Amino acid sequence: MDGTEGNAGQPGPAERSHRSSVSSVGARAADVLVYLADDTVVPLAVENLPSLSAHELHRAVREVLQLPDIALEAFALWLVSPLLEVQLKPKHQPYKLGRQWPELLLRFTDAPDDDVAMDEPALQFRRNVFFPRRRELQIHDEDVLRLLYEEAKGNVLAARYPCDLEDCEALGALVCRVQLGPYQPGLPAACTLREKLDSFLPAHLCKRGHGLFAALRGRGTKAGTGEQGLLNAYRRVQEVVGEHEASLSTHYRAYLLKCHELPFYGCAFFHGEVDKPAQSFLHRGGRKPVAVAISLEGVHVIDSREKHVLLGLHFQELSWDHTSPEEEESALWLEFDGDNEGTPVNKLLKIYSKQAELMSSLIEYCIELNHTAEPAATQESVSGPTAAPGSLPPPAQRPQLRRQGSVVCSRIQHLSTIDYVEEGPDCGH
């Protein structure tokens, strides 16, 4: 089941509602509900649901939404619930997997029996983990861009994609532009901005005060940091995009391009735990919950509570393995280069998770896909992707986030690793 992902500490879109995708099942027909990233429902009346493949349902969704052929590659069907998220292969039969859901939960989650008994998956149409970012730059269809934008926006607002304050404000400003239109001082849009602040910024930045509306009028106390930054970024959107009456596609693309700067954009997320560094010689640090984000770009370990990256590695920078429950506690092992008090060492990070087998398989499959795609990517870089008239030009090189203390920078000092030197003694850490 390539592309399987588990609940990664921070709730995903699936956790906003508990829902079922099959309202009635019979020998002849069934009503199937497929959810989009913004919780819009696509109802389908299908025949022989038990034997229907994910590929056939995917085609039915594309036909209803009238999406172009690129949607076949850009999106996949997922089975999602508050406890587990699984990207389906085209050959999978969603109905049968839904019937096996309790077994999957027992195998890949630590959910209590009562939660397992109550949990019911929904079908969701969302981004394919294996769709390369560079291909997104070639998409010009507004409906496809909107679906990708809505999914990315949901992940940013839910803090599943940790972002620095400046990035949250820039992304929130584009959401303001999409929902409220161009910034115009003195219009009621200012009130809407404040009243629906959590529609534009992650919850932890929505510290409501009494200053935003007053700031818009140029008097009164200052707005909160996130509010004022959002307002300033909203004012700049037109200048940045350089248009007067741009289509929504321009802003959807701008949002996605900004998200491409986040190393975990488009990842599958898994739940796990890592050891905390020891507090003293006699006192172990315990464990902390983490989200393990895996995509074609690499692996990132994210602190689920603090919302920042603990470790980010490209595939060429790591080796990996996993231990199964039959051997010992299920875990994913990541090995990478580092140093211990100035001495070059190999570092081993142990991630405890019942989804270790899934993570290991996904890493292997992503590496295989990257090797297969290298010739095509080389040819593409020579010719370059074609741009649609009026669209934002793709950046010559995706900028790397280098802010000191950025949430996307690794914090290896917050991890407990096993350090060793080849053919040498264990350094410990």
Coordinates of C-alpha atoms in Angstrom, one line a residue:
M1 CA 0.0 0.0 0.0
D2 CA 2.4 2.7 -1.2
G3 CA 1.6 6.1 0.0
T4 CA -0.1 5.0 3.2
E5 CA 0.1 7.6 5.9
G6 CA -1.0 7.7 9.5
N7 CA -2.4 10.5 11.7
A8 CA 0.7 12.6 12.4
G9 CA -0.1 14.2 15.7
Q10 CA -1.5 17.4 14.1
P11 CA -5.0 16.7 12.8
G12 CA -5.4 16.7 9.0
P13 CA -8.5 17.5 7.0
A14 CA -10.0 14.2 7.9
E15 CA -10.3 15.2 11.6
R16 CA -12.6 18.1 11.0
S17 CA -15.6 15.9 10.7
H18 CA -16.5 12.2 11.2
R19 CA -18.2 11.0 8.0
S20 CA -18.9 8.0 5.9
S21 CA -18.6 7.7 2.1
V22 CA -21.1 5.0 1.5
S23 CA -24.7 5.8 2.4
S24 CA -26.3 2.6 1.0
V25 CA -25.0 -0.6 -0.3
G26 CA -26.9 -3.1 -2.3
A27 CA -26.4 -5.7 -5.0
R28 CA -27.3 -3.2 -7.7
A29 CA -26.3 0.4 -6.8
A30 CA -24.8 2.5 -4.0
D31 CA -24.5 6.2 -3.3
V32 CA -20.8 7.0 -2.8
L33 CA -19.7 10.4 -1.3
V34 CA -16.2 11.5 -2.2
Y35 CA -14.9 14.5 -0.3
L36 CA -12.6 17.2 -1.6
A37 CA -10.0 19.0 0.5
D38 CA -12.4 21.8 1.4
D39 CA -15.0 19.3 2.5
T40 CA -17.1 19.8 -0.6
V41 CA -18.9 16.5 -1.4
V42 CA -19.0 14.8 -4.8
P43 CA -21.9 12.3 -4.8
L44 CA -21.6 9.3 -7.1
A45 CA -24.2 6.7 -8.0
V46 CA -22.2 3.5 -8.9
E47 CA -23.0 -0.1 -9.7
N48 CA -21.2 -3.1 -8.1
L49 CA -19.4 -1.0 -5.5
P50 CA -17.7 -4.0 -3.8
S51 CA -15.7 -4.8 -7.0
L52 CA -15.1 -1.2 -8.1
S53 CA -11.5 -0.1 -8.2
A54 CA -10.0 3.2 -7.1
H55 CA -9.1 3.9 -10.7
E56 CA -12.7 3.6 -11.8
L57 CA -13.9 5.8 -8.9
H58 CA -11.1 8.3 -9.7
R59 CA -12.3 8.5 -13.3
A60 CA -15.9 9.1 -12.1
V61 CA -14.9 12.0 -9.9
R62 CA -12.9 13.6 -12.7
E63 CA -15.8 13.3 -15.1
V64 CA -18.2 14.9 -12.6
L65 CA -15.7 17.8 -11.9
Q66 CA -14.8 18.0 -15.6
L67 CA -11.1 18.0 -14.8
P68 CA -8.4 17.7 -17.5
D69 CA -6.2 14.6 -18.0
I70 CA -3.4 16.0 -15.7
A71 CA -5.8 15.4 -12.8
L72 CA -5.2 11.6 -13.3
E73 CA -1.6 12.1 -12.1
A74 CA -2.0 15.1 -9.8
F75 CA -4.7 13.5 -7.5
A76 CA -5.3 10.2 -5.9
L77 CA -8.2 8.7 -3.9
W78 CA -7.5 8.3 -0.2
L79 CA -9.3 6.5 2.6
V80 CA -9.1 8.9 5.6
S81 CA -10.4 9.0 9.2
P82 CA -9.2 10.7 12.4
L83 CA -7.0 7.6 13.1
L84 CA -5.5 6.7 9.7
E85 CA -5.0 8.0 6.2
V86 CA -4.2 5.7 3.2
Q87 CA -3.5 6.7 -0.4
L88 CA -5.0 4.1 -2.6
K89 CA -3.3 2.4 -5.5
P90 CA -5.4 2.4 -8.8
K91 CA -6.0 -1.3 -8.4
H92 CA -7.3 -1.1 -4.8
Q93 CA -10.9 -1.7 -4.1
P94 CA -12.1 1.0 -1.7
Y95 CA -15.1 -0.8 -0.4
K96 CA -13.1 -3.9 0.5
L97 CA -10.4 -1.8 2.2
G98 CA -13.2 0.0 4.1
R99 CA -14.5 -3.3 5.4
Q100 CA -10.9 -4.2 6.5
W101 CA -10.5 -0.8 8.3
P102 CA -10.6 -2.2 11.9
E103 CA -7.7 -4.6 11.0
L104 CA -5.7 -1.8 9.5
L105 CA -6.2 0.3 12.6
L106 CA -5.1 -2.5 14.9
R107 CA -2.0 -3.1 12.7
F108 CA -0.9 0.5 12.1
T109 CA -2.2 2.6 15.1
D110 CA -2.2 2.5 18.9
A111 CA -5.9 3.5 19.0
P112 CA -8.0 2.1 21.9
D113 CA -10.4 -0.6 21.0
D114 CA -13.4 1.7 21.6
D115 CA -12.0 4.2 19.1
V116 CA -11.3 1.4 16.5
A117 CA -14.9 0.2 16.8
M118 CA -16.3 3.7 16.2
D119 CA -14.0 4.8 13.5
E120 CA -15.2 4.9 9.9
P121 CA -13.2 6.0 6.9
A122 CA -14.2 8.5 4.2
L123 CA -13.1 8.7 0.6
Q124 CA -11.1 11.8 -0.2
F125 CA -9.9 13.1 -3.6
R126 CA -6.6 14.9 -2.9
R127 CA -3.0 15.4 -4.0
N128 CA -1.0 12.4 -5.1
V129 CA 2.1 12.0 -2.9
F130 CA 4.0 10.8 -6.0
F131 CA 3.2 13.9 -8.2
P132 CA 6.4 15.9 -8.6
R133 CA 6.4 19.5 -7.6
R134 CA 8.0 20.5 -10.9
R135 CA 4.9 19.2 -12.7
E136 CA 2.7 21.5 -10.7
L137 CA 4.4 24.4 -12.4
Q138 CA 3.1 23.2 -15.7
I139 CA -0.6 23.2 -14.6
H140 CA -2.7 26.0 -16.0
D141 CA -6.2 24.7 -15.5
E142 CA -8.0 26.8 -12.8
D143 CA -10.0 24.0 -11.3
V144 CA -7.0 21.8 -10.8
L145 CA -5.0 24.7 -9.3
R146 CA -7.9 25.5 -7.0
L147 CA -8.1 22.0 -5.6
L148 CA -4.3 22.0 -5.0
Y149 CA -4.6 25.4 -3.4
E150 CA -7.5 24.4 -1.1
E151 CA -5.5 21.4 0.1
A152 CA -2.3 23.3 0.7
K153 CA -4.3 26.1 2.5
G154 CA -5.9 23.5 4.8
N155 CA -2.6 22.0 5.8
V156 CA -1.1 25.5 6.5
L157 CA -4.1 26.6 8.6
A158 CA -4.0 23.3 10.6
A159 CA -0.3 23.8 11.2
R160 CA 0.4 20.5 9.5
Y161 CA 2.8 22.5 7.4
P162 CA 4.8 24.5 10.0
C163 CA 5.5 28.0 8.7
D164 CA 7.5 31.0 9.9
L165 CA 5.4 34.0 10.8
E166 CA 6.4 35.9 7.6
D167 CA 5.3 33.0 5.4
C168 CA 2.0 32.6 7.3
E169 CA 1.3 36.2 6.6
A170 CA 2.3 36.0 3.0
L171 CA 0.2 32.9 2.4
G172 CA -2.7 34.4 4.4
A173 CA -2.6 37.5 2.3
L174 CA -3.1 35.5 -0.8
V175 CA -6.1 33.8 0.8
C176 CA -7.5 37.3 1.6
R177 CA -7.0 38.2 -2.1
V178 CA -8.8 35.1 -3.2
Q179 CA -11.7 35.4 -0.8
L180 CA -12.1 39.2 -0.4
G181 CA -10.7 40.5 -3.7
P182 CA -8.1 43.3 -4.1
Y183 CA -7.2 45.2 -1.0
Q184 CA -9.2 48.5 -0.9
P185 CA -8.8 50.7 2.1
G186 CA -12.0 51.7 3.9
L187 CA -14.2 49.0 2.5
P188 CA -16.0 46.4 4.7
A189 CA -13.4 43.8 3.7
A190 CA -11.4 45.1 6.7
C191 CA -14.1 44.0 9.1
T192 CA -14.3 40.6 7.4
L193 CA -10.5 40.2 7.7
R194 CA -10.7 40.5 11.5
E195 CA -13.8 38.6 12.0
K196 CA -12.5 35.6 10.1
L197 CA -8.9 35.8 11.0
D198 CA -8.7 32.0 11.5
S199 CA -9.6 31.6 7.8
F200 CA -6.3 33.3 6.9
L201 CA -3.8 32.4 9.7
P202 CA -3.1 29.3 11.8
A203 CA -4.9 29.2 15.1
H204 CA -1.8 30.0 17.2
L205 CA -1.4 33.3 15.4
C206 CA -5.0 34.4 15.8
K207 CA -4.5 36.4 19.0
R208 CA -7.6 38.6 18.7
G209 CA -7.3 42.1 20.1
H210 CA -9.0 45.3 19.3
G211 CA -6.4 47.0 17.2
L212 CA -6.8 45.7 13.6
F213 CA -9.9 47.7 12.5
A214 CA -8.5 50.8 14.3
A215 CA -5.2 50.3 12.5
L216 CA -7.0 50.2 9.2
R217 CA -8.4 53.6 10.0
G218 CA -5.0 54.9 11.0
R219 CA -5.8 55.4 14.7
G220 CA -6.1 53.5 18.0
T221 CA -3.8 50.8 19.4
K222 CA -1.7 48.6 17.3
A223 CA -3.0 45.3 15.9
G224 CA -1.6 42.0 17.0
T225 CA 1.6 41.0 15.3
G226 CA 0.0 38.4 13.1
E227 CA -2.9 40.7 12.3
Q228 CA -0.8 43.7 11.3
G229 CA 1.6 41.5 9.3
L230 CA -1.3 40.0 7.5
L231 CA -2.8 43.4 6.7
N232 CA 0.6 44.7 5.4
A233 CA 1.0 41.6 3.3
Y234 CA -2.5 41.9 1.9
R235 CA -1.8 45.5 0.9
R236 CA 1.3 44.3 -1.1
V237 CA -0.4 41.4 -2.9
Q238 CA -1.3 43.4 -6.0
E239 CA 2.2 44.9 -6.2
V240 CA 3.9 41.5 -5.8
V241 CA 1.7 39.9 -8.5
G242 CA 1.9 42.9 -10.7
E243 CA -1.7 42.9 -12.0
H244 CA -5.0 44.8 -11.9
E245 CA -7.6 42.2 -12.8
A246 CA -5.6 38.9 -12.6
S247 CA -7.5 35.6 -12.7
L248 CA -7.8 33.5 -9.6
S249 CA -5.4 31.1 -11.2
T250 CA -2.6 33.7 -10.7
H251 CA -3.1 33.7 -7.0
Y252 CA -3.6 30.0 -6.7
R253 CA -0.2 29.5 -8.4
A254 CA 1.4 32.2 -6.2
Y255 CA 0.2 30.3 -3.1
L256 CA 1.5 27.0 -4.4
L257 CA 4.8 28.5 -5.4
K258 CA 5.2 29.8 -1.9
C259 CA 4.3 26.4 -0.5
H260 CA 7.0 24.8 -2.7
E261 CA 9.5 26.6 -0.4
L262 CA 8.3 24.4 2.4
P263 CA 10.4 21.2 2.3
F264 CA 7.5 19.0 3.5
Y265 CA 4.9 20.3 0.9
G266 CA 3.0 17.4 -0.6
C267 CA 4.3 14.8 1.9
A268 CA 2.5 11.8 3.4
F269 CA 2.5 12.1 7.2
F270 CA 3.0 9.4 9.7
H271 CA 2.7 9.4 13.5
G272 CA 5.7 8.4 15.7
E273 CA 7.7 9.2 18.8
V274 CA 11.4 9.8 19.4
D275 CA 13.5 9.8 22.6
K276 CA 14.1 13.2 24.2
P277 CA 17.7 14.0 25.1
A278 CA 18.6 12.9 28.6
Q279 CA 18.1 15.6 31.2
S280 CA 20.8 14.3 33.5
F281 CA 23.0 11.2 34.0
L282 CA 20.3 9.4 36.0
H283 CA 17.2 10.9 34.4
R284 CA 16.0 9.8 30.9
G285 CA 14.1 12.4 28.9
G286 CA 11.1 10.2 27.9
R287 CA 9.6 10.5 24.4
K288 CA 8.1 13.3 22.3
P289 CA 5.4 12.9 19.6
V290 CA 6.6 13.6 16.1
A291 CA 5.2 13.7 12.6
V292 CA 7.3 12.0 9.9
A293 CA 6.8 13.6 6.5
I294 CA 7.9 11.7 3.5
S295 CA 7.8 12.7 -0.2
L296 CA 9.8 12.5 -3.3
E297 CA 12.0 15.3 -1.8
G298 CA 13.1 13.3 1.3
V299 CA 12.2 12.8 5.0
H300 CA 11.4 15.4 7.6
V301 CA 10.8 14.7 11.3
I302 CA 8.5 17.4 12.8
D303 CA 7.9 18.1 16.5
S304 CA 4.1 17.7 16.7
R305 CA 3.7 20.0 19.7
E306 CA 6.3 22.8 18.9
K307 CA 5.5 22.8 15.2
H308 CA 9.1 22.9 13.9
V309 CA 11.4 20.6 12.1
L310 CA 13.7 18.4 14.2
L311 CA 15.5 16.7 11.2
G312 CA 15.3 17.2 7.5
L313 CA 17.2 14.8 5.1
H314 CA 17.3 14.3 1.3
F315 CA 17.4 10.6 0.4
Q316 CA 21.0 10.8 -0.7
E317 CA 21.9 11.9 2.9
L318 CA 20.4 9.0 4.7
S319 CA 20.3 5.2 5.1
W320 CA 17.3 3.6 6.7
D321 CA 15.9 0.4 8.1
H322 CA 13.0 -0.7 10.2
T323 CA 12.3 -3.3 12.9
S324 CA 9.1 -5.2 13.0
P325 CA 6.9 -5.9 16.0
E326 CA 8.0 -9.5 15.9
E327 CA 11.6 -8.5 16.6
E328 CA 11.0 -5.7 19.1
E329 CA 9.0 -2.5 19.3
S330 CA 8.2 -1.4 15.8
A331 CA 10.6 1.4 14.8
L332 CA 12.1 3.3 11.8
W333 CA 15.8 3.8 11.9
L334 CA 17.4 6.8 10.1
E335 CA 21.2 7.0 9.7
F336 CA 23.0 10.2 8.7
D337 CA 26.3 12.1 9.0
G338 CA 26.8 14.4 11.9
D339 CA 29.4 15.4 14.5
N340 CA 29.9 14.9 18.2
E341 CA 31.9 17.7 19.8
G342 CA 33.7 18.3 16.6
T343 CA 34.3 14.6 15.7
P344 CA 32.6 13.4 12.5
V345 CA 30.2 10.5 13.4
N346 CA 27.4 8.5 12.0
K347 CA 24.1 9.3 13.8
L348 CA 21.2 6.9 14.3
L349 CA 17.8 8.1 15.1
K350 CA 15.1 5.7 16.3
I351 CA 11.5 6.6 15.5
Y352 CA 9.0 4.5 17.4
S353 CA 5.9 3.8 15.3
K354 CA 3.6 1.0 14.3
Q355 CA 3.7 2.6 10.9
A356 CA 7.5 1.9 10.5
E357 CA 7.0 -0.7 7.8
L358 CA 4.8 1.7 5.8
M359 CA 7.4 4.5 6.1
S360 CA 10.2 2.2 5.1
S361 CA 8.3 1.0 2.0
L362 CA 7.4 4.6 1.0
I363 CA 11.0 5.7 1.3
E364 CA 12.1 2.8 -0.9
Y365 CA 9.4 3.5 -3.5
C366 CA 10.2 7.3 -3.6
I367 CA 13.9 6.5 -4.2
E368 CA 12.9 4.2 -7.1
L369 CA 10.6 6.8 -8.6
N370 CA 13.3 9.4 -8.4
H371 CA 15.8 7.2 -10.2
T372 CA 13.2 6.5 -12.9
A373 CA 12.3 10.1 -13.3
E374 CA 15.9 11.5 -13.5
P375 CA 16.2 11.4 -17.4
A376 CA 12.8 13.1 -17.9
A377 CA 13.7 15.8 -15.3
T378 CA 17.0 16.4 -17.0
Q379 CA 15.3 16.9 -20.4
E380 CA 12.7 19.1 -18.8
S381 CA 15.4 21.4 -17.3
V382 CA 16.9 21.9 -20.7
S383 CA 13.7 22.8 -22.5
G384 CA 11.9 24.4 -19.5
P385 CA 8.2 24.2 -18.7
T386 CA 5.8 26.2 -20.8
A387 CA 4.0 29.1 -19.0
A388 CA 0.4 30.1 -19.5
P389 CA -0.2 33.7 -20.7
G390 CA -0.6 35.9 -17.6
S391 CA 0.7 33.4 -15.2
L392 CA 3.5 33.9 -12.7
P393 CA 6.9 32.7 -14.2
P394 CA 8.4 29.8 -12.3
P395 CA 11.5 30.8 -10.2
A396 CA 14.8 30.0 -11.8
Q397 CA 15.7 28.2 -8.7
R398 CA 13.5 27.5 -5.7
P399 CA 14.8 29.7 -2.9
Q400 CA 16.0 28.0 0.2
L401 CA 14.7 29.2 3.6
R402 CA 17.7 30.3 5.6
R403 CA 16.2 32.4 8.3
Q404 CA 18.0 31.9 11.6
G405 CA 15.7 29.9 13.9
S406 CA 13.3 29.1 11.0
V407 CA 10.8 26.4 11.8
V408 CA 12.0 24.5 8.7
C409 CA 15.6 24.3 9.9
S410 CA 16.8 21.0 11.6
R411 CA 17.2 21.0 15.4
I412 CA 19.3 17.9 15.9
Q413 CA 20.2 19.1 19.4
H414 CA 16.6 18.4 20.4
L415 CA 17.0 14.7 19.4
S416 CA 18.5 11.8 21.2
T417 CA 20.7 9.9 18.7
I418 CA 23.1 7.0 18.9
D419 CA 26.5 8.3 17.6
Y420 CA 29.3 6.1 16.4
V421 CA 32.4 6.1 14.3
E422 CA 33.1 3.4 11.7
E423 CA 35.2 0.7 13.3
G424 CA 35.5 2.9 16.4
P425 CA 33.9 3.1 19.9
D426 CA 30.4 4.3 20.5
C427 CA 30.5 8.0 21.3
G428 CA 27.0 8.1 22.8
H429 CA 24.8 11.1 22.8

